[in-house]
Amino acid sequence: MPPANYQRPPRFHFLAAVAITLLAAIPRLLFLGHDSLWFDEIMTRHGAVQGLAADVTALSGRDHLPLLYWLTAAVLRLLPEHAITLRLPSALAGVLTVPLLFAYGRALGRPRAGLWAAFLLALLPFHVRYSQEARHYALLLFFSLLASYWLYRAMSGRRGWPWVAFGAVTAVNLLIHYSAWLLLVAHGLLGAAWLAAACLLYTSRCV
């Protein structure tokens, strides 16, 4: 029996995260082209065919912001057009969200909690469903979580480059879906609260 204070080595966490990521890839990539495209996915195809002109479609109020269309257009330049290729950006974003969730838990100092969260997300039917849809939602979750990760790294460290990463990821997220603005407001309030707490702590130390 291991001692009560035994902690699994980081290598175990890495291997477990890889295994969970592979587990997440199976339901998200399996039967990716089984269902035919539905109406909103056809709009995604139309926006991808437009290429860089897709932002005009978004700004006209007919659909969302253009990054998904640009990514899909890039995929269609490399691969033949099919339901699988149209859904590939969402599927890859859905798979990559799983190890990102583990990385977030490890950054918080809770790698075991990160593994459990990644495992639950890997099997979550709701997330699997939207990872197999040629729409914005899997990308929105991935970049929202990535922005939150870099914000935490920026607020908990002394170096400035995590702030640059947070700003870059947030800018990308704002090109995916209008709901990203709500997350930006939440991050702004969190950052303001952190800055106020840091100022109060600095002031109390100087008194």
Steps between C-alpha positions, in 0.01 A plus 500: 500500500638848415534749784217742574695797362590316176456708183499356151793626290443756221573227243186319609297819456641549151427143393152516650431827315613341172277198560200720581564710188503186285181392674344836411609473137312174441138622541576840343664365185299180466206537259594865448344494152216260581223762519423728210552875537214691658397859431752683721784282377404583143537865597850418626582341163364807322714728715808282444450509123488879523841492670619840619169651393329307781541797735248687286250224568567526874475878512172495312343329802422177313747290694790508746855624473733373226785300657324164467439571132865589444618182672253289305607666177863413581405137563308487171812618318691201637234228497206408276166644598304264722298515819809369682725780375238763577473372856872442551580840666230442761609140557863595551403785733282260698783250539758765596271646766543183705880524562463876536265442791761277663768767443275755669457273800875445521561877485262536793707246692227234471621254235279220628194725480611598151516135397151431635361809328665399172366146535144622560519740206636224278183297557250787522236434229414869468860590420540203266193613308620854446849377414340323203321807371640745248415799714675734741433344839792257542742771390338749737546267797861421411611861462294615799671242719837588351443870571403418859814287534729781385318753717568285805863458397530878455347581839703239687840575342743789480582485130313704244479253211194314636311828467602512134380142454173582676443802274579303184271210592222739601528678164466166323202407718324824412513393135314175571171588668326806639472328841876540540433862595321379814810305599716805432284703741531227763877486452518878523313500832722220630814683391379824661429317827846341490664836433309663785600220738864529391495877558349457846761238588782723378361797693468299821861386472622857449316635806 
